[in-house]
Short mmCIF file of N, CA and C in Angstrom, two decimals:
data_model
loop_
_atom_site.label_atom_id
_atom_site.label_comp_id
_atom_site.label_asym_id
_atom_site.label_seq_id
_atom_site.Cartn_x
_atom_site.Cartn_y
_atom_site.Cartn_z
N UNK A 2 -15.95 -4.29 23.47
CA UNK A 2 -15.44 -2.94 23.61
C UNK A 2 -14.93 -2.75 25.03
N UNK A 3 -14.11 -2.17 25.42
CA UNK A 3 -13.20 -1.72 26.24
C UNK A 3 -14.13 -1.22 26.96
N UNK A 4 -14.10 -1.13 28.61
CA UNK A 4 -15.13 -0.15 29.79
C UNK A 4 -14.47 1.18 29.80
N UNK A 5 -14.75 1.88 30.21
CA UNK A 5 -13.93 3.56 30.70
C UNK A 5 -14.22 3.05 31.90
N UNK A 6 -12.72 4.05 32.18
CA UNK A 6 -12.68 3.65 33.75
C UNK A 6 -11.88 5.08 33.44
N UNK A 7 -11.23 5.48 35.41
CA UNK A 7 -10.44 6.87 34.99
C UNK A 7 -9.33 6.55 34.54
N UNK A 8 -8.33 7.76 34.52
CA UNK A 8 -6.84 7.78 33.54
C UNK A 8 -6.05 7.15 34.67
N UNK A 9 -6.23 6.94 35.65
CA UNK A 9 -5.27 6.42 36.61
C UNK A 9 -5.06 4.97 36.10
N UNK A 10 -6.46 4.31 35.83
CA UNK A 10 -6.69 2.96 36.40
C UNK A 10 -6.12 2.98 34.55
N UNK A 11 -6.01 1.41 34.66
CA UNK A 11 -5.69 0.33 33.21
C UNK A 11 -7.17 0.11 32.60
N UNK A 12 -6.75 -0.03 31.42
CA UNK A 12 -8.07 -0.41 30.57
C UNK A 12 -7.40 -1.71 29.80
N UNK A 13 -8.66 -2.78 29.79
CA UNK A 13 -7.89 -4.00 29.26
C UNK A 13 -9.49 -4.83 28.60
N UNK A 14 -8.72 -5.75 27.66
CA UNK A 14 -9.51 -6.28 26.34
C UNK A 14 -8.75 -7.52 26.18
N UNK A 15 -9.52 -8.50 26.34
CA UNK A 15 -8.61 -9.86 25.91
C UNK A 15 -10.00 -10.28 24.65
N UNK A 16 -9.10 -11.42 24.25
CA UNK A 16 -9.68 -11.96 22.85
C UNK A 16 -8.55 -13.23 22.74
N UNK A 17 -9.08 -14.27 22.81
CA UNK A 17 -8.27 -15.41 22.04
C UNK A 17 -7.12 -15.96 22.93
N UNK A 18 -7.38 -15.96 23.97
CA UNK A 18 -5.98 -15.96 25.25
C UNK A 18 -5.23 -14.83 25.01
N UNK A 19 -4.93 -13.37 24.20
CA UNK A 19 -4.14 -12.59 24.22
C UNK A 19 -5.03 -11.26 25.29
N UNK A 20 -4.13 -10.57 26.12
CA UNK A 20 -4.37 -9.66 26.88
C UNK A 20 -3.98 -8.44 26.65
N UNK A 21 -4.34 -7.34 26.43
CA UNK A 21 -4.13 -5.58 25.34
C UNK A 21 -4.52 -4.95 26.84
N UNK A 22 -3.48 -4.19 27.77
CA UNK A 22 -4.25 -3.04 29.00
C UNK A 22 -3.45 -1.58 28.31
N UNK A 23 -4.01 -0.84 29.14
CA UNK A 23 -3.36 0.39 28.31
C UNK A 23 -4.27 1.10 29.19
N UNK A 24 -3.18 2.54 29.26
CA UNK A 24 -3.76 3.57 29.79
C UNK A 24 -3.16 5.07 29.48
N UNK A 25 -3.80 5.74 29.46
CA UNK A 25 -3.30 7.29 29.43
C UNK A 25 -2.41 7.85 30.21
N UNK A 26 -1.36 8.43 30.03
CA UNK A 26 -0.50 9.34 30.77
C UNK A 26 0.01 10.41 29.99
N UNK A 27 -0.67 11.70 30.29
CA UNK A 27 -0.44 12.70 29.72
C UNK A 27 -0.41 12.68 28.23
N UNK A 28 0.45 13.00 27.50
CA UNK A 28 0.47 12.72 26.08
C UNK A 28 0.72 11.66 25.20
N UNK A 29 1.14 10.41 26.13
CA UNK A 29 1.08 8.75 25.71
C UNK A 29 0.19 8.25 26.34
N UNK A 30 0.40 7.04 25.47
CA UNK A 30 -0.63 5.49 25.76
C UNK A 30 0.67 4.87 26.27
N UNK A 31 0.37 3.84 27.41
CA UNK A 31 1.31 3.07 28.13
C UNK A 31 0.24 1.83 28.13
N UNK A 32 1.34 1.00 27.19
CA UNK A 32 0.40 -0.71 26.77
C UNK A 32 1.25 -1.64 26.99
N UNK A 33 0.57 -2.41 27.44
CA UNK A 33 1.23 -3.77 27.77
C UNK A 33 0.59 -5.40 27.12
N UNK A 34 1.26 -5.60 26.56
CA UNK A 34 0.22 -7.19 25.57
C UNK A 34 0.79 -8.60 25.94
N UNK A 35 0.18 -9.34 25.98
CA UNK A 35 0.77 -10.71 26.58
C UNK A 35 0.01 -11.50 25.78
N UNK A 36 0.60 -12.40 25.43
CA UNK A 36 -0.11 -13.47 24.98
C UNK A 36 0.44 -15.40 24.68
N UNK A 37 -0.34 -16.04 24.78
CA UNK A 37 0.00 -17.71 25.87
C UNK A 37 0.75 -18.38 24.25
N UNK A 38 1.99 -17.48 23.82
CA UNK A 38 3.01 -17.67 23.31
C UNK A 38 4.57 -17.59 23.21
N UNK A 39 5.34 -18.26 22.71
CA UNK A 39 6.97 -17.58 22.85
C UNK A 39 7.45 -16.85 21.48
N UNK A 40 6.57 -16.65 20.57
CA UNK A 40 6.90 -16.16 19.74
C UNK A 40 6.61 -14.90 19.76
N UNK A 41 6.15 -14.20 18.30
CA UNK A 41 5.79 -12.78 18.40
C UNK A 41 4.41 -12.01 18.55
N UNK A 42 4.56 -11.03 19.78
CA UNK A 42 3.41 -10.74 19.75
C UNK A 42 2.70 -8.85 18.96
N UNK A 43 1.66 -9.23 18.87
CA UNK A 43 1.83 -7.86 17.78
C UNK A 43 0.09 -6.81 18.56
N UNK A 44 0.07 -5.78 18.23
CA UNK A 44 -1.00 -4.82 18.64
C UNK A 44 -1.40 -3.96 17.05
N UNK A 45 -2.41 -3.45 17.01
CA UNK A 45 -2.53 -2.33 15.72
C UNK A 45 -3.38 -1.54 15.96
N UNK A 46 -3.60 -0.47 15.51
CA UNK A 46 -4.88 0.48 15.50
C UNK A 46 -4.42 1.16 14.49
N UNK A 47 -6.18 1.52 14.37
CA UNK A 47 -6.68 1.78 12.84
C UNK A 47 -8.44 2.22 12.71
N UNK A 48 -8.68 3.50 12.30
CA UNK A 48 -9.95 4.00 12.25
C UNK A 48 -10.64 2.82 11.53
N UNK A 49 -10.33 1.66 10.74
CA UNK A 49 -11.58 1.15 10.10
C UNK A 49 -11.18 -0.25 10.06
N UNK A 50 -11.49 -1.30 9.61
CA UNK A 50 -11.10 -2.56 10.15
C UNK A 50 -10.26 -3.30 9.14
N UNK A 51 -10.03 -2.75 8.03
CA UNK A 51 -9.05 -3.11 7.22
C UNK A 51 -7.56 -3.26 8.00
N UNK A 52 -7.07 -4.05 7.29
CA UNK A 52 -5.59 -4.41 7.91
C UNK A 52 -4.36 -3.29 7.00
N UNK A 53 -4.84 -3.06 6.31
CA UNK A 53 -4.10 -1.79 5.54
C UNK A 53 -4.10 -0.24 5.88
N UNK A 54 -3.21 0.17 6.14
CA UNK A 54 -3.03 1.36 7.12
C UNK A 54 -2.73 1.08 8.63
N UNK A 55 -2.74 -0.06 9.20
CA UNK A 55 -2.76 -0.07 10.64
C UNK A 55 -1.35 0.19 11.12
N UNK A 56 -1.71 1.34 12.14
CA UNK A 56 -0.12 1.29 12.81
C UNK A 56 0.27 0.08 13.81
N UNK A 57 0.93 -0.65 13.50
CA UNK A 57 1.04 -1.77 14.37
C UNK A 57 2.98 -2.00 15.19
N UNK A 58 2.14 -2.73 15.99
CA UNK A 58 3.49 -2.72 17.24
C UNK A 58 3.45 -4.48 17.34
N UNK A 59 4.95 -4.51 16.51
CA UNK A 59 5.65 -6.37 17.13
C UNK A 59 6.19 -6.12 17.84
N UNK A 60 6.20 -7.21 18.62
CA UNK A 60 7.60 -7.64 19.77
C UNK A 60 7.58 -9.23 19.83
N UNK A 61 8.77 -8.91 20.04
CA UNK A 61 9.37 -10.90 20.14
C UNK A 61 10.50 -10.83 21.45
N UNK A 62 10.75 -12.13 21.56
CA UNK A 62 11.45 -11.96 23.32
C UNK A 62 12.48 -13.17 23.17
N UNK A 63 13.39 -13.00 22.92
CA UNK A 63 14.49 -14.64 22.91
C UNK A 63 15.64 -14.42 23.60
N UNK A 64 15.71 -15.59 24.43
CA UNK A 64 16.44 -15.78 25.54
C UNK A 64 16.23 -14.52 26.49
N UNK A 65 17.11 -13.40 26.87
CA UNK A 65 17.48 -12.49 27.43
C UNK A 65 17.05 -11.18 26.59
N UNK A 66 16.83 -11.12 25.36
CA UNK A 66 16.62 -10.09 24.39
C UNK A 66 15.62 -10.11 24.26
N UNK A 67 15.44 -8.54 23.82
CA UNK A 67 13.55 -8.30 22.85
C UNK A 67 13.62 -7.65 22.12
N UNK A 68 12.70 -7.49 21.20
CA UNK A 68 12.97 -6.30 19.88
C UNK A 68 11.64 -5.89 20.00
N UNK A 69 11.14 -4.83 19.92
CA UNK A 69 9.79 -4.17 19.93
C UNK A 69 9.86 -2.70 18.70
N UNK A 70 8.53 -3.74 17.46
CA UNK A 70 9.23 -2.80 16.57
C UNK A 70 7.94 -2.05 16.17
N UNK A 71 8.46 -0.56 15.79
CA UNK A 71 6.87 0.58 15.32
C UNK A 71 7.22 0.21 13.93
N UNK A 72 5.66 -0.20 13.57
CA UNK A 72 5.54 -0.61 11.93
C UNK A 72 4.44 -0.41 11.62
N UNK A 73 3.91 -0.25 10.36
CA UNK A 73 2.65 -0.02 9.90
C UNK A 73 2.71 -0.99 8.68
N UNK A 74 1.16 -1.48 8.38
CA UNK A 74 0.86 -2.49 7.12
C UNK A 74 0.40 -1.48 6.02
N UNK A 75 1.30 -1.95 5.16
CA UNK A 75 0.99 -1.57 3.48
C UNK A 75 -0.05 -2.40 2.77
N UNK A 76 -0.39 -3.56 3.12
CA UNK A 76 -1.41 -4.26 2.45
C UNK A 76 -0.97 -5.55 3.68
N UNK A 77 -2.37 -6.34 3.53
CA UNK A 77 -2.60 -7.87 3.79
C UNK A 77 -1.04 -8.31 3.79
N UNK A 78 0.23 -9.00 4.73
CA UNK A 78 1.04 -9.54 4.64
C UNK A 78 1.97 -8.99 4.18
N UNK A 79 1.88 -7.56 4.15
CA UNK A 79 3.17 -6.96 3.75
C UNK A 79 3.04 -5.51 4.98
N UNK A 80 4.16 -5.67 6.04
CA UNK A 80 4.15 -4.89 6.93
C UNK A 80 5.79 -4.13 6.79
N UNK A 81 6.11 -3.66 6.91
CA UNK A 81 7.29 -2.63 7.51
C UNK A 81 7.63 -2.14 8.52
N UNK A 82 8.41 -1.80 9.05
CA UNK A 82 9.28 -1.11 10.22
C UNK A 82 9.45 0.41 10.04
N UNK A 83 8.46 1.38 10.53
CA UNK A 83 8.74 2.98 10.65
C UNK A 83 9.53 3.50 9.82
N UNK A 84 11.02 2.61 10.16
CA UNK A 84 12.58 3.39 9.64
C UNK A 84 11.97 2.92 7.98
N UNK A 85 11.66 1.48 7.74
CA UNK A 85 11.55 1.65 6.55
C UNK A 85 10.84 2.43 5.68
N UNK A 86 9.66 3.07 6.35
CA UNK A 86 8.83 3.92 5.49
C UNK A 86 9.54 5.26 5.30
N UNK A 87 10.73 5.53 6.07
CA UNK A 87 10.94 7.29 6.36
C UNK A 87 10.85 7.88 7.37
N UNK A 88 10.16 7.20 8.10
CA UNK A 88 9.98 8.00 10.06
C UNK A 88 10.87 7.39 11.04
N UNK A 89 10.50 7.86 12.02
CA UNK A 89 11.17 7.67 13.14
C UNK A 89 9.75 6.53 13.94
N UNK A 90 10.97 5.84 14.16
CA UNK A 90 10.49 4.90 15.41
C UNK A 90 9.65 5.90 16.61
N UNK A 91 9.00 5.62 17.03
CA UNK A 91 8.45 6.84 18.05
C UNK A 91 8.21 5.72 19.86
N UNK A 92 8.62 4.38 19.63
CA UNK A 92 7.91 3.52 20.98
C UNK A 92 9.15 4.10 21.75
N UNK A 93 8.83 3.93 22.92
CA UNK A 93 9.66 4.40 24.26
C UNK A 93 9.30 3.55 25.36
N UNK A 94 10.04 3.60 26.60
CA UNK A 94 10.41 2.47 27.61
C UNK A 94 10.26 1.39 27.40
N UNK A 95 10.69 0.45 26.05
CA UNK A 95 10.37 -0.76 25.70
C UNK A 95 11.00 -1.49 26.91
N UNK A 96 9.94 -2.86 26.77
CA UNK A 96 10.58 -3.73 27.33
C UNK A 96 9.95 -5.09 27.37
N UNK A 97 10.45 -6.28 27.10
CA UNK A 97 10.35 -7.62 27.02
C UNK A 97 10.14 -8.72 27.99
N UNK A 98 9.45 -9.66 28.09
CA UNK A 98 9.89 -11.08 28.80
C UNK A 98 9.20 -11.78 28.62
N UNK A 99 9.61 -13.30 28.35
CA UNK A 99 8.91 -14.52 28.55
C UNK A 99 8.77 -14.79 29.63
N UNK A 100 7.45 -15.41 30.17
CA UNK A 100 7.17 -16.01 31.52
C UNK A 100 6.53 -16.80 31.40
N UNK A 101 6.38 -18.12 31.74
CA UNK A 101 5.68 -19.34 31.91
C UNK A 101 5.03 -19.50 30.79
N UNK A 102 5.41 -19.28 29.50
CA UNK A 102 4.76 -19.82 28.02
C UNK A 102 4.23 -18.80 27.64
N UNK A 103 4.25 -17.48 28.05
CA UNK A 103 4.05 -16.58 27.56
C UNK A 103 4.90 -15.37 27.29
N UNK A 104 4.58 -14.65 26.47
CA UNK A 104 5.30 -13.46 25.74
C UNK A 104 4.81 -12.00 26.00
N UNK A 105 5.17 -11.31 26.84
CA UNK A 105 5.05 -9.91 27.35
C UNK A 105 5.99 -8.71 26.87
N UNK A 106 4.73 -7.84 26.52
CA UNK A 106 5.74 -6.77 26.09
C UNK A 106 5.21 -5.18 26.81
N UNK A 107 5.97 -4.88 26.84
CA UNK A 107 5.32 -3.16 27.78
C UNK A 107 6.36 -2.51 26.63
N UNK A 108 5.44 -0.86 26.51
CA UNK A 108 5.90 0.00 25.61
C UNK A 108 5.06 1.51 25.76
N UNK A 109 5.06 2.37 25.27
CA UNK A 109 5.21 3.71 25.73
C UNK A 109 4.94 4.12 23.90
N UNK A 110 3.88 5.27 23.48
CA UNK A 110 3.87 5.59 22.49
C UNK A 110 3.02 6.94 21.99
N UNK A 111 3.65 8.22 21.60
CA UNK A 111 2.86 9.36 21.90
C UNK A 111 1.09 9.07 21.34
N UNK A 112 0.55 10.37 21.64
CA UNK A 112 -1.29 9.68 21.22
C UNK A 112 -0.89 10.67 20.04
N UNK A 113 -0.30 11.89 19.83
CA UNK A 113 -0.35 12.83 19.02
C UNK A 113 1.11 12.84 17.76
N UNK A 114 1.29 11.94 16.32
CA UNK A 114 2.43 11.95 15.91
C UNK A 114 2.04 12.80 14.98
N UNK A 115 3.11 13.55 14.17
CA UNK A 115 2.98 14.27 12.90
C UNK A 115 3.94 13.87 11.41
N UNK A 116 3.17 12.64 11.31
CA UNK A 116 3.43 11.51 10.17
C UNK A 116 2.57 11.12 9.24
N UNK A 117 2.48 10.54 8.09
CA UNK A 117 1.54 9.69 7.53
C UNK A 117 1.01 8.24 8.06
N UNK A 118 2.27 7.84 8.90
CA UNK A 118 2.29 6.80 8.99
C UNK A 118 1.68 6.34 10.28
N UNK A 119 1.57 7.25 10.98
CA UNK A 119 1.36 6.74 12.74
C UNK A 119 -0.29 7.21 12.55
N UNK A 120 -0.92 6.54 13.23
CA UNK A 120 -2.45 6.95 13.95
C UNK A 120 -1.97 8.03 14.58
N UNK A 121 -2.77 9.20 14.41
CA UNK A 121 -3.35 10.21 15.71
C UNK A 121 -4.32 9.42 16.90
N UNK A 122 -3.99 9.07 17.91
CA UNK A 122 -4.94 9.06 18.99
C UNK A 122 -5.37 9.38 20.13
N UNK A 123 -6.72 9.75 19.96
CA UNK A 123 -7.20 10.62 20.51
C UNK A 123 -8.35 9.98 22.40
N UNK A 124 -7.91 10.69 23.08
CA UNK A 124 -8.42 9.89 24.44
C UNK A 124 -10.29 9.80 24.35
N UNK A 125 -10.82 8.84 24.43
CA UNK A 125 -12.30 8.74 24.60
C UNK A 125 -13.10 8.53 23.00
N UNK A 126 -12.20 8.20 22.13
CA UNK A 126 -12.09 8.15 20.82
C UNK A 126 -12.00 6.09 20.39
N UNK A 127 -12.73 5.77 19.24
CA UNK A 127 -13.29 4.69 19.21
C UNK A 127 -11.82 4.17 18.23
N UNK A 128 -11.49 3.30 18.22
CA UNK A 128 -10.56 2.26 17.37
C UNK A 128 -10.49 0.82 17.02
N UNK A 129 -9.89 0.60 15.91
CA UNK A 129 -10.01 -1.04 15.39
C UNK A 129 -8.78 -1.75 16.17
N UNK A 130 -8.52 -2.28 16.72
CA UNK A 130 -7.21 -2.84 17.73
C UNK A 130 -7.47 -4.19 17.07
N UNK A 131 -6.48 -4.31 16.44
CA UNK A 131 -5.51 -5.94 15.89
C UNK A 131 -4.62 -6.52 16.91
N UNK A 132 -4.82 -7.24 17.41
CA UNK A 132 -4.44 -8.31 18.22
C UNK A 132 -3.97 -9.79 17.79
N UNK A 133 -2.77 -10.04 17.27
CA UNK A 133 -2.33 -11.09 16.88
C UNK A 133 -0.81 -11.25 17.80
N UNK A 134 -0.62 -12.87 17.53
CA UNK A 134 0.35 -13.76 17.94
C UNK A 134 1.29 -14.64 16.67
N UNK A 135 2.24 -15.31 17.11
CA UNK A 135 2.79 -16.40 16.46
C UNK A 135 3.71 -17.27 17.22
N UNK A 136 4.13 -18.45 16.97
CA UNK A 136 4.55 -19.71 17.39
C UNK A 136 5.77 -19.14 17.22
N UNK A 137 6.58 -18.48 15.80
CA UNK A 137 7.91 -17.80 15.91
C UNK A 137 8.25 -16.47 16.45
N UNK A 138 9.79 -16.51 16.46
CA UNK A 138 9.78 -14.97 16.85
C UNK A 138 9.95 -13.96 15.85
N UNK A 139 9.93 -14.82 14.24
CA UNK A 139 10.26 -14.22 13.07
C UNK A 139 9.29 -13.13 12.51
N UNK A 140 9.62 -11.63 12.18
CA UNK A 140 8.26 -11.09 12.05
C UNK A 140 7.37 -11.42 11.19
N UNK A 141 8.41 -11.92 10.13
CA UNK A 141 8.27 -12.48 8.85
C UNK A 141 7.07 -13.71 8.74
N UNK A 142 7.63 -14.55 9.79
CA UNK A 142 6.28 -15.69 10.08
C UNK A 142 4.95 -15.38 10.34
N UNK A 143 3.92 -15.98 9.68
CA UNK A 143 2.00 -15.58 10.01
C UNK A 143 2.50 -15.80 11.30
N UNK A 144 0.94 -15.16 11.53
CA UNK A 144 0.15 -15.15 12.76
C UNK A 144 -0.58 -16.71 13.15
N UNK A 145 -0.45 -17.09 14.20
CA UNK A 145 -1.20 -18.19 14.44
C UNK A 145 -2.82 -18.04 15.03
N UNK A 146 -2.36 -16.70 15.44
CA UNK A 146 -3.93 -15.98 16.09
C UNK A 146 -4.18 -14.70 15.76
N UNK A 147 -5.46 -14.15 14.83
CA UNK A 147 -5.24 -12.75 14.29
C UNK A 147 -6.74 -12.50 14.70
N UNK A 148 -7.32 -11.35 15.44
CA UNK A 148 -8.59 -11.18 14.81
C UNK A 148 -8.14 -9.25 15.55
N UNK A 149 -9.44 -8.93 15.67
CA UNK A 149 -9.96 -7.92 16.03
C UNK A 149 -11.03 -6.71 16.84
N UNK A 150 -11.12 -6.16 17.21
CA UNK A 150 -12.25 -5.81 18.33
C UNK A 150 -12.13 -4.17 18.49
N UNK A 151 -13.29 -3.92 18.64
CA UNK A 151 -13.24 -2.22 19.14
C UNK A 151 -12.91 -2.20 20.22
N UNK A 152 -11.99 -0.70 20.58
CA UNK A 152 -11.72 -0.07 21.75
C UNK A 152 -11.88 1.75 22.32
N UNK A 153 -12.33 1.77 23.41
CA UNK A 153 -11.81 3.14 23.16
C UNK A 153 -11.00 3.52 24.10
N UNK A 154 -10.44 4.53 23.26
CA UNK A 154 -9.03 4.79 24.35
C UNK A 154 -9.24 6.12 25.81
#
């Protein structure tokens, strides 16, 4: 589980060589995930530990480009992209890079949406955080590293 620390400072959780920091600013979470891959890296939260319902965040990074996409899982291996469910994308200041065998992504995402699809989250409040990777940048491709861990935000 994640330490509290104040809203200034970063809060961070590794698992499996992948690194999850994040912190509060006003009405967003500002997260940043890295992990000792060039393919895609992914985040989720979710009140219970099922992989169904999780709002989850890919990003992939090739050459000069990145794509960082708001999606939520419909079941085990079947995930979507926001736009596809009906909503709006909601991530903000995306941004990408590979560095020395690894895959970094920073992103920006309100705590409060008014959707089916997005988590409400709430500051000092407990969550299931999915933390996975892959060898491709395809979203489509498994995970080579998937597990899970409590946090609070």
């Amino acid at each position: 589980m994640g330490t509290i620390v104040q809203k200034e400072s970063w809060k961070k959780v590794e698992r499996n060589g992948m690194v999850f920091e994040w912190r509060i600013e006003g009405a967003h979470l500002r997260c940043k995930v890295m992990a000792p891959t060039t393919g895609w890296v992914a985040i989720g939260f979710n009140t219970h530990s099922q992989l169904s319902g999780t709002h989850l965040i890919m990003g992939a990074v090739e050459q000069e480009f990145y794509r960082i996409d708001d999606r939520y899982i419909v079941a085990p291996g079947n995930h979507r992209s926001m736009i596809q469910m009906g909503v709006e994308d909601q991530i903000t200041l995306k941004s990408g890079r590979e560095w020395q065998g690894k895959t970094v992504i920073e992103f920006v995402i309100p705590l409060q949406l008014k959707d089916k699809y997005h988590l409400q989250l709430n500051e000092g409040s407990e969550y299931h955080l999915l933390m996975a990777f892959s060898a491709e940048d395809d979203f489509d491709h498994h995970s080579m590293m998937r597990t899970s861990t409590k946090i609070k935000l």
